[in-house]
Tab-separated table of C-alpha atoms and ligand atoms in Angstrom:
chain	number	residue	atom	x	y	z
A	1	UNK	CA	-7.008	-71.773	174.908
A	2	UNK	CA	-4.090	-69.382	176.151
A	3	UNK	CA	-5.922	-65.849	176.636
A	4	UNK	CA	-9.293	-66.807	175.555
A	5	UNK	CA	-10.365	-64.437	178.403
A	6	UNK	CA	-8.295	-61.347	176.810
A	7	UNK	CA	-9.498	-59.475	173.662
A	8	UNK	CA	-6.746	-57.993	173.678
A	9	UNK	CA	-3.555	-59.887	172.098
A	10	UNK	CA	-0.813	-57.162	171.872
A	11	UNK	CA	1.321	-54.964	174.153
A	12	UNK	CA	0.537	-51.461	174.355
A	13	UNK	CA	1.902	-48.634	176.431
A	14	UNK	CA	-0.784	-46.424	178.045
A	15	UNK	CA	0.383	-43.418	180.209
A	16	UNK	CA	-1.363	-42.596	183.599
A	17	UNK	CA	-2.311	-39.400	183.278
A	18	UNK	CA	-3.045	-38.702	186.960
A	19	UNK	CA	0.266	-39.594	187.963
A	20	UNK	CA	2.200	-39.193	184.869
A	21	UNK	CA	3.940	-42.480	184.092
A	22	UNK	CA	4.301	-45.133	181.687
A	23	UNK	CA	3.016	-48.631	181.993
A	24	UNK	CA	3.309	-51.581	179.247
A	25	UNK	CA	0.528	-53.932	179.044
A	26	UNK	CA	2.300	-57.309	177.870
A	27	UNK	CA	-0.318	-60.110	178.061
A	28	UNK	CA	2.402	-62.616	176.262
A	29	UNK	CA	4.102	-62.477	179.915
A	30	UNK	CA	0.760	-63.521	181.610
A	31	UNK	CA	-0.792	-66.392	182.302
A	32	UNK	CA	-4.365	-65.903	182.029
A	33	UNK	CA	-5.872	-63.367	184.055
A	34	UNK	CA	-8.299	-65.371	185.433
A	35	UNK	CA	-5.343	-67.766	186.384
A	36	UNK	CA	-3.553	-65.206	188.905
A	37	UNK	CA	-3.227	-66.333	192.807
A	38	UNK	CA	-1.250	-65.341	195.142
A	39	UNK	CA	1.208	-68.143	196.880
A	40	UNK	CA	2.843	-66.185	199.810
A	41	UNK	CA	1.374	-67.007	203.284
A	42	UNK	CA	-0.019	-63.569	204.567
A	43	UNK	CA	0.606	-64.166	208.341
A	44	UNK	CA	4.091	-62.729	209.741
A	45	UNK	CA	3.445	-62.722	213.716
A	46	UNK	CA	1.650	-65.243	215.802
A	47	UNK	CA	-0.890	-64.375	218.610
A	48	UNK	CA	1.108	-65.051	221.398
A	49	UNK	CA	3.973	-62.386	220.901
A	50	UNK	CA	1.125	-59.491	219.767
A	51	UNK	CA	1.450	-56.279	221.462
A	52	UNK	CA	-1.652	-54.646	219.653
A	53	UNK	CA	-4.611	-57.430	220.938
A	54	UNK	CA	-6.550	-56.150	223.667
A	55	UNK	CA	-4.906	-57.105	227.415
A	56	UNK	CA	-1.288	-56.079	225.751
A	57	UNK	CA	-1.979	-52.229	225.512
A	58	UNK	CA	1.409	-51.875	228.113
A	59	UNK	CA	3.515	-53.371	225.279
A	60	UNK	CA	2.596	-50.617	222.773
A	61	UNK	CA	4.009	-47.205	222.661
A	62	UNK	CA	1.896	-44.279	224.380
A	63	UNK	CA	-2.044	-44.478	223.180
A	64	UNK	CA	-2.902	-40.852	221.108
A	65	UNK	CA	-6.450	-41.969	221.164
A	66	UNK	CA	-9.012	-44.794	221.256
A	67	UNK	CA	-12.077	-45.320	220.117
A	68	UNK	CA	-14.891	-44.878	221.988
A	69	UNK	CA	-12.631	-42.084	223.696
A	70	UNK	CA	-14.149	-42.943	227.300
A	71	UNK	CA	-13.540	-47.215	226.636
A	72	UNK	CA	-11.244	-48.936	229.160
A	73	UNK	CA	-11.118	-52.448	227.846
A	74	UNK	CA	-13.878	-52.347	225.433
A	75	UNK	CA	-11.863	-50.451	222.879
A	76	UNK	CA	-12.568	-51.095	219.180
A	77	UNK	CA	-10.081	-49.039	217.368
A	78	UNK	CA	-6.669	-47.212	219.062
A	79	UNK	CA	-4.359	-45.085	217.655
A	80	UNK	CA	-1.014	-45.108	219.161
A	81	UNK	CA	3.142	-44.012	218.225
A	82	UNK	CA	5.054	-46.270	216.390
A	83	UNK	CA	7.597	-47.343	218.805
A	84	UNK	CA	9.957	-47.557	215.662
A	85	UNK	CA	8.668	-44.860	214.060
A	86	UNK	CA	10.673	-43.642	210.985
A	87	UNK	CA	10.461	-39.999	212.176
A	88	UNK	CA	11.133	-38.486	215.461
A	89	UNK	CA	8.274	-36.562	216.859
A	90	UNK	CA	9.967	-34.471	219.449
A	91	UNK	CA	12.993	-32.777	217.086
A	92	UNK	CA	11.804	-29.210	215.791
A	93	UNK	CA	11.531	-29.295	211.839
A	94	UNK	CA	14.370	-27.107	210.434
A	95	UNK	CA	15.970	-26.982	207.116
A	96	UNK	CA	20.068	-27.668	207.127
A	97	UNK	CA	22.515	-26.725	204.755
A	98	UNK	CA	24.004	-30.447	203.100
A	99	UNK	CA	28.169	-29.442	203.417
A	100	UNK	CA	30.007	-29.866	200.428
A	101	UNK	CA	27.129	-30.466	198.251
A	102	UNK	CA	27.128	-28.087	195.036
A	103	UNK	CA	24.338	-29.984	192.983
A	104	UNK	CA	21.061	-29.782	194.811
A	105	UNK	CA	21.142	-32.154	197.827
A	106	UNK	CA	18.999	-30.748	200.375
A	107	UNK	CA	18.529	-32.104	203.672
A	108	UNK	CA	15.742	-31.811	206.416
A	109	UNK	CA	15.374	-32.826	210.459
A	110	UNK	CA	13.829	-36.063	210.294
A	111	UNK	CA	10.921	-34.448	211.955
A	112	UNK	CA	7.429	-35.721	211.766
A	113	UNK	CA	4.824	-38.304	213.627
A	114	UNK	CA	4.841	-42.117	212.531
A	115	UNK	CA	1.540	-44.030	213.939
A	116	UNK	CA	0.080	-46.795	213.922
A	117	UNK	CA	-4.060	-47.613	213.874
A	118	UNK	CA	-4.910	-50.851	215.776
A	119	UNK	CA	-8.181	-51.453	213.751
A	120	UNK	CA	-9.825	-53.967	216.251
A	121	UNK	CA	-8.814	-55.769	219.540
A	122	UNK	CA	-8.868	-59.222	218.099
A	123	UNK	CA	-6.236	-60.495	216.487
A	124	UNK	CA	-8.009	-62.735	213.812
A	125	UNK	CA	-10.392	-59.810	212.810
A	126	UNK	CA	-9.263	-58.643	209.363
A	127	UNK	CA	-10.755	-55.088	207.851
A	128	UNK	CA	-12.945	-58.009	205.422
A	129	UNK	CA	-14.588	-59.068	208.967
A	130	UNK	CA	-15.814	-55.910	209.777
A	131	UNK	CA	-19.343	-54.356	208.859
A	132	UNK	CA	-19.022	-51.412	206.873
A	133	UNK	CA	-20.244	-48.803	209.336
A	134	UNK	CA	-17.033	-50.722	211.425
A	135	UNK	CA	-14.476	-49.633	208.297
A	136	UNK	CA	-16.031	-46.580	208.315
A	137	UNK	CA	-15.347	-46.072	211.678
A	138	UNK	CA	-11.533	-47.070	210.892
A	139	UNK	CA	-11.710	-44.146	208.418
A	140	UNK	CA	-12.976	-41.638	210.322
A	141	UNK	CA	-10.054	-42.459	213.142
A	142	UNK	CA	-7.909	-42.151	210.114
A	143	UNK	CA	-9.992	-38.270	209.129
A	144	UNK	CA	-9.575	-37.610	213.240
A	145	UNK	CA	-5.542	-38.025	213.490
A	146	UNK	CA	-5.241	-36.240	210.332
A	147	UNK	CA	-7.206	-33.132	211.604
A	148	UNK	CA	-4.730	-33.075	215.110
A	149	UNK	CA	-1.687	-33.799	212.827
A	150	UNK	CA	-2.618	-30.577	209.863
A	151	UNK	CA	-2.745	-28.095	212.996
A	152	UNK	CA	0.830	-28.212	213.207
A	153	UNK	CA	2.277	-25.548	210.411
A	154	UNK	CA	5.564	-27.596	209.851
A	155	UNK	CA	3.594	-30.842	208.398
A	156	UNK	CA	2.778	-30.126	204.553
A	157	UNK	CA	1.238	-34.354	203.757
A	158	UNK	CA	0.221	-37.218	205.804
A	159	UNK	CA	0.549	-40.810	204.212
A	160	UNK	CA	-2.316	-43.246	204.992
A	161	UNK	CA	-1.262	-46.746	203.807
A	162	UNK	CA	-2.132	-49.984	205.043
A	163	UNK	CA	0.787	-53.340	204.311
A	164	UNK	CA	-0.983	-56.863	205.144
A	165	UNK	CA	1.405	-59.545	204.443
A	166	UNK	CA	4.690	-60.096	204.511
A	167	UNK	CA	5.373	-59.283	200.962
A	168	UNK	CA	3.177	-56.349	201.004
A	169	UNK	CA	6.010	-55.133	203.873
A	170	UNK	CA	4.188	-56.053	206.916
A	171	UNK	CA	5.588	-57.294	209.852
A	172	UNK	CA	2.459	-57.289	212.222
A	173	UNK	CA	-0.487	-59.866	211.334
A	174	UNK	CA	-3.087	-57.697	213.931
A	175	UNK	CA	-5.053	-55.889	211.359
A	176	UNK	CA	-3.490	-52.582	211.475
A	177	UNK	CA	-2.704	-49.356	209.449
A	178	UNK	CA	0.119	-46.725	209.797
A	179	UNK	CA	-0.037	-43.289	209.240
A	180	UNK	CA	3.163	-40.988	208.232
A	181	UNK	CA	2.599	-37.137	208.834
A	182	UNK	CA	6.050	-35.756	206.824
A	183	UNK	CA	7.471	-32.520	206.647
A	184	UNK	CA	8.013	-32.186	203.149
A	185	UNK	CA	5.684	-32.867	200.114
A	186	UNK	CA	6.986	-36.123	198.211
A	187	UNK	CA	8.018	-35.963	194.302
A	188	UNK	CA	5.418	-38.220	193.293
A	189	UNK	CA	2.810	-36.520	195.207
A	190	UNK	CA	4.463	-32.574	194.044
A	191	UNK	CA	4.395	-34.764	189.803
A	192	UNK	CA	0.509	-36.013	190.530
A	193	UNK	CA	-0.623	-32.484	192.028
A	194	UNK	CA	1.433	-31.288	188.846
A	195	UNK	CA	-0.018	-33.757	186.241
A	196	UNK	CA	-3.667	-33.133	187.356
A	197	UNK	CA	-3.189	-28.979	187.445
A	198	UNK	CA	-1.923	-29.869	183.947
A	199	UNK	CA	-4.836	-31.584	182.704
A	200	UNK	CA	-7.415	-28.842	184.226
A	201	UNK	CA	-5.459	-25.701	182.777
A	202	UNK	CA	-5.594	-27.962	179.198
A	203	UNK	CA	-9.401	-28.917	179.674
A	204	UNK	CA	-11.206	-26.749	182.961
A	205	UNK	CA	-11.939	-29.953	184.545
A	206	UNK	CA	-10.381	-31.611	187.558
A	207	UNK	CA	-9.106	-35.509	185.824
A	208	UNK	CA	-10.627	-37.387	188.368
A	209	UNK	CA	-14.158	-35.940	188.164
A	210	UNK	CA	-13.697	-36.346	184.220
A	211	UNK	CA	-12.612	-39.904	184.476
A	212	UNK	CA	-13.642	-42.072	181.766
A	213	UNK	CA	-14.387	-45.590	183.560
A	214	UNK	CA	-17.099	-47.301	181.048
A	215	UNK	CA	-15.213	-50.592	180.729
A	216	UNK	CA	-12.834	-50.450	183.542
A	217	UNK	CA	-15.812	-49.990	186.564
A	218	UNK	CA	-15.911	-52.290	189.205
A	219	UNK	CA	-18.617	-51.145	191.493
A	220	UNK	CA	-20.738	-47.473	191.965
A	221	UNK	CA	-21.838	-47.072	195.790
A	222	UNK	CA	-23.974	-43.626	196.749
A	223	UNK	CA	-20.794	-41.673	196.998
A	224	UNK	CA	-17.629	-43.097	195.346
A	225	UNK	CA	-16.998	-45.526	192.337
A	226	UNK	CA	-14.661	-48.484	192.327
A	227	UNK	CA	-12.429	-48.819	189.116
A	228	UNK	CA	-9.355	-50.137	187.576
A	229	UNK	CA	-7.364	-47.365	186.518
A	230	UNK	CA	-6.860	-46.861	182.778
A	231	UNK	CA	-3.438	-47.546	183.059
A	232	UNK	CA	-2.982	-49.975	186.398
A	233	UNK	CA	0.660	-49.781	187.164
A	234	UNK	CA	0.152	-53.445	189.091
A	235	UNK	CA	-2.682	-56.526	188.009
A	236	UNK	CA	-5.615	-56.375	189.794
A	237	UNK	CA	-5.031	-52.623	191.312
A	238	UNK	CA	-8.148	-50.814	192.086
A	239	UNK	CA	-8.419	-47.308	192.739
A	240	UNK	CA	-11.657	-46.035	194.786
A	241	UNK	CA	-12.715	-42.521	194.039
A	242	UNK	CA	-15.008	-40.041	195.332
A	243	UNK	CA	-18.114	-39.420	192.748
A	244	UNK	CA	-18.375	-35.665	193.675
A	245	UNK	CA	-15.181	-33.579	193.895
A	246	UNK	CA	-12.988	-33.781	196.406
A	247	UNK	CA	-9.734	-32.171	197.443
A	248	UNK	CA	-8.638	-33.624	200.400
A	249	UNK	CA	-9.555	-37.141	202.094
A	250	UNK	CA	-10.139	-35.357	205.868
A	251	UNK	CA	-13.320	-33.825	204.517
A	252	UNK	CA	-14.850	-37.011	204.376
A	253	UNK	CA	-18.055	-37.431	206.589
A	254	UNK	CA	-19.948	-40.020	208.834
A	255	UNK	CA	-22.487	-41.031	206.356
A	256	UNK	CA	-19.821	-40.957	202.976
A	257	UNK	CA	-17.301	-42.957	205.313
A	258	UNK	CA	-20.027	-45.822	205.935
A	259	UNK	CA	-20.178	-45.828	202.324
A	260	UNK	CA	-16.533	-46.117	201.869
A	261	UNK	CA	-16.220	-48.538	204.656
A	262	UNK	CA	-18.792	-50.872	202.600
A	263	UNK	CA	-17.017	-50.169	199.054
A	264	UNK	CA	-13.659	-50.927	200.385
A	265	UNK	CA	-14.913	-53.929	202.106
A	266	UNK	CA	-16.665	-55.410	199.175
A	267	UNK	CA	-13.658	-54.460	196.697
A	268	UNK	CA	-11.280	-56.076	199.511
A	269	UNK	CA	-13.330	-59.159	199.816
A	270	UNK	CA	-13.498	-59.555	195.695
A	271	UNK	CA	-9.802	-59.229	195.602
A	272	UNK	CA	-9.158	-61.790	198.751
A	273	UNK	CA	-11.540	-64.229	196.406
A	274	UNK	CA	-10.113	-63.809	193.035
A	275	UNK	CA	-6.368	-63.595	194.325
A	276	UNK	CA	-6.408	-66.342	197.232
A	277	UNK	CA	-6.404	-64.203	199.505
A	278	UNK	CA	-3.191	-61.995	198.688
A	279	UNK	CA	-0.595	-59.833	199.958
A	280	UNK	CA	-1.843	-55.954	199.828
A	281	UNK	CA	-1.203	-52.447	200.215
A	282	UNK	CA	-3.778	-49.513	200.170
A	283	UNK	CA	-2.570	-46.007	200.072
A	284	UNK	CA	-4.680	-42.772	200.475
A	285	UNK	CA	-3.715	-40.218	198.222
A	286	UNK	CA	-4.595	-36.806	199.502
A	287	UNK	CA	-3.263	-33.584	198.883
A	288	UNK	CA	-0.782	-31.503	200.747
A	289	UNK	CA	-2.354	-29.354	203.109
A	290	UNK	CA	-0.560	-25.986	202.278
A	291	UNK	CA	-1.179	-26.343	198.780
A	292	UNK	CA	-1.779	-22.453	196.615
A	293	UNK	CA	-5.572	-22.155	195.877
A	294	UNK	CA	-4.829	-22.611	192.100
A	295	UNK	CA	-4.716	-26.454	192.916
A	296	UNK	CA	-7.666	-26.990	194.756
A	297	UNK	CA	-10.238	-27.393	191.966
A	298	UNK	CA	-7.637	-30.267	190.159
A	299	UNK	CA	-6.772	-32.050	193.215
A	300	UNK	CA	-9.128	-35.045	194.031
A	301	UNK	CA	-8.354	-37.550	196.609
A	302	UNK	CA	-8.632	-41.373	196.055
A	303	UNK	CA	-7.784	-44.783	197.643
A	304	UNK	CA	-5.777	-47.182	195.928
A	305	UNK	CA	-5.179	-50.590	197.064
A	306	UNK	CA	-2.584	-53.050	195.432
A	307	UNK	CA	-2.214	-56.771	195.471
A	308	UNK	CA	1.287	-58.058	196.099
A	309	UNK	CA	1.329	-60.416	193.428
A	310	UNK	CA	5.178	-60.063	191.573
A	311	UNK	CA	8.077	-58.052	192.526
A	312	UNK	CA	9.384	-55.373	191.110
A	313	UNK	CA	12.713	-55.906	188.947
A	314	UNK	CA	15.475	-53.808	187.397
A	315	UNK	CA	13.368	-52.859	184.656
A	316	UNK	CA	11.191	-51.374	186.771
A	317	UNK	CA	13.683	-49.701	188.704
A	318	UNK	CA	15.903	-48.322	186.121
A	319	UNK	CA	13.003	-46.837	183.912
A	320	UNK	CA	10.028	-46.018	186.652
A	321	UNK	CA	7.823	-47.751	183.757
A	322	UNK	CA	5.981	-50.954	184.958
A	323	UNK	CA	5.194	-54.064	183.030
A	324	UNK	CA	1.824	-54.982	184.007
A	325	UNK	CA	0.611	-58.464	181.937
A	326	UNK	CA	-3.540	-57.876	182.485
A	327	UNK	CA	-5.089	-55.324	180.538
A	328	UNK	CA	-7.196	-53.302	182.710
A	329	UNK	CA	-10.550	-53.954	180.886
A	330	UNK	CA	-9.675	-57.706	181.645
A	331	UNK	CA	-8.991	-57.089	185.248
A	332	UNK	CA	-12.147	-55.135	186.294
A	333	UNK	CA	-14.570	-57.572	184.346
A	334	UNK	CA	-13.031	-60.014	186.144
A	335	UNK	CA	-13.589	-58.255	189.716
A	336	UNK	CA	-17.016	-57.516	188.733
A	337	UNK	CA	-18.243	-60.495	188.097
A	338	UNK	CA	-16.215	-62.241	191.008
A	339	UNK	CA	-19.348	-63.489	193.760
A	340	UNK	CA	-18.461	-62.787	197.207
A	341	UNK	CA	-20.338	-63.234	200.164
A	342	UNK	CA	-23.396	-60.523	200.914
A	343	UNK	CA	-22.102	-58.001	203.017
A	344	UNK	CA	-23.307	-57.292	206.814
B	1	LIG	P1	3.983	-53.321	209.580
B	1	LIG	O1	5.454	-53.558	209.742
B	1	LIG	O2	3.606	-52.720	208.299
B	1	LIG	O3	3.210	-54.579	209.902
B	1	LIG	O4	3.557	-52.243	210.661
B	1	LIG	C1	3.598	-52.509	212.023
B	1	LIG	C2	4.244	-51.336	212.684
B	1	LIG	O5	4.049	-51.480	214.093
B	1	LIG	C3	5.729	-51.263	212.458
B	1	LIG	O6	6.026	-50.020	211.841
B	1	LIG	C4	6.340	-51.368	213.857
B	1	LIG	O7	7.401	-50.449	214.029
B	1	LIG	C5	5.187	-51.029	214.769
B	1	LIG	N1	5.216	-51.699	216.060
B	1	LIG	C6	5.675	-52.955	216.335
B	1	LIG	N2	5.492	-53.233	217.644
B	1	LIG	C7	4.936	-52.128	218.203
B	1	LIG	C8	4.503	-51.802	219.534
B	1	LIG	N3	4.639	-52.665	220.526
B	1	LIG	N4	3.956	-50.573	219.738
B	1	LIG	C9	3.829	-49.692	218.718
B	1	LIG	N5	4.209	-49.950	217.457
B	1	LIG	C10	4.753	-51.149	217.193
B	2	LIG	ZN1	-2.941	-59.391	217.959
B	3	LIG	ZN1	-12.460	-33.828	190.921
């Protein structure tokens, strides 16, 4: 029977109160939950052509720094520029005056550092292949740029993200992750910093810590707890939060990223199983680093990650609502009961 798996029948709209928009739950556009798999092959660039395996290091843009620092061609994880990086490191940040604009247009240098994390030397090892002490070791090069990049007064928020698969906007197969250190604070990180200060002046708790996740858990490790979010702007989108508060993402340690590296692994590897191995994005949402004090007790950092599994349409754009057919609930019982492999 159609939607035997759902309880729940009819559409509702259920705002995200962390980052203050509207989703619609339609399960009359869905198939089943249970029935959703990904179609697009995952793999845009062969082998042969790969500039980030190990022997190829000359055909990547300079090296920032590797992992273990003193490796020669033992390396495990490097962190090098983007040799088409979106922002130009070497032009001094400066605000310029837009001519002829009366209405607001502002416009900035295009100043800031675009890089890219090479998270193993082998080509066919995926994050899923590593052991979770290896993620966390990914993480913490992640935690290292970010403390060289935050020294510099004219960065204000650094963008962790991660695409894997063509549709999920990669263009490298060689598991990899980018990093975008910006000299201006985003509008939809300035309206989540905003919505969350919002909900702690209402209440005198920080959103995050007061999440309400009884039906929409995944998975609790020591530190951090895996959910679907109460109102998942995608199906299937999983957001990984610290348990104890946290403002910003670089605080994390060597034991908590270990635990992180296994969580993300084991949510990862549940998603690749339930979804045929799909398309995805994972973001790190931290907060800017100048932020006023006021903020710092409603700011808490998390880790979302995304399945590419429909586009997004003019709906979508015209409103900044999303139409998301699987009712969270549905969704994380779903990824909780999905078996995967034991971990390493
Ligand atoms: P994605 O397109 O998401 O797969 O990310 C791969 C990134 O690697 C892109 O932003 C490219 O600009 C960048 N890239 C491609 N080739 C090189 C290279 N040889 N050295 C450094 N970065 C590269
Ligand atoms: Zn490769
Ligand atoms: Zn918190």
């Amino acid at each position: 029977m159609a939607g035997a798996e759902s309880p729940n029948q009819s559409s509702e709209i259920r705002k995200d109160g962390i980052n203050d928009r509207w989703v619609i739950f339609s399960p009359a556009r869905s198939r089943r939950p249970s029935d959703f798999k990904s179609k697009s092959n995952p793999n845009p660039n062969n082998q042969s052509e790969c500039p980030f395996c190990k022997g190829h290091e000359h055909e990547c843009a300079p090296e920032i720094f590797r992992i273990p620092a003193d490796s020669t061609s033992d390396w495990r994880i490097r962190v090098i520029q983007n040799l088409y990086p979106a922002l130009n490191r070497d032009l001094h940040f400066q605000n310029r005056n837009h001519e002829g604009s009366s209405h607001g247009d502002v416009s900035v240098s295009g100043f800031g550092f675009h890089d890219v994390v090479i998270e193993s030397p082998v080509h066919s090892v995926h994050l899923i292949d590593l052991s979770p002490a290896e993620v966390g070791d990914v993480l913490l090069a992640f935690k290292a740029r970010i403390d060289q990049l935050r020294m510099n007064d004219s960065i204000k928020y650094v963008q962790v993200f991660k695409n894997h698969g063509a549709s999920a906007g990669a263009s490298m197969s060689h598991s990899h992750s980018q990093m975008i250190a910006l000299p201006i604070v985003p509008t939809t990180v300035s309206a989540r910093l905003n919505s969350m200060k919002e909900y702690y002046e209402q209440t005198g708790n920080c959103s995050l810590c007061d999440i309400r996740v009884d039906d929409l858990i995944i998975h609790d490790s020591t530190h951090f707890k895996s959910v679907v979010p109460f109102a998942a702007t995608f199906p299937f989108e999983i957001w990984i939060i610290p348990r104890d508060h946290s403002t910003y993402f670089h605080d994390l340690d060597s034991e908590k990223a270990v635990d992180l590296g296994g969580l993300l692994k084991f949510m990862l590897l549940k998603m690749s199983s339930q979804l045929n191995n799909p398309p995805f994005n994972f973001m790190i949402h931290t907060s800017p680093f100048q932020v006023d004090p006021s903020y710092l007790p409603c700011c808490h950092w998390f880790l979302q990650i995304v399945p590419q599994l429909s586009g997004v349409g003019g709906f979508e754009l015209g409103t900044g609502c999303y139409i998301n057919p699987v009712f969270p609930e549905d969704a994380a019982k779903i990824l909780r009961e999905v078996k995967v492999p034991d971990q390493k």
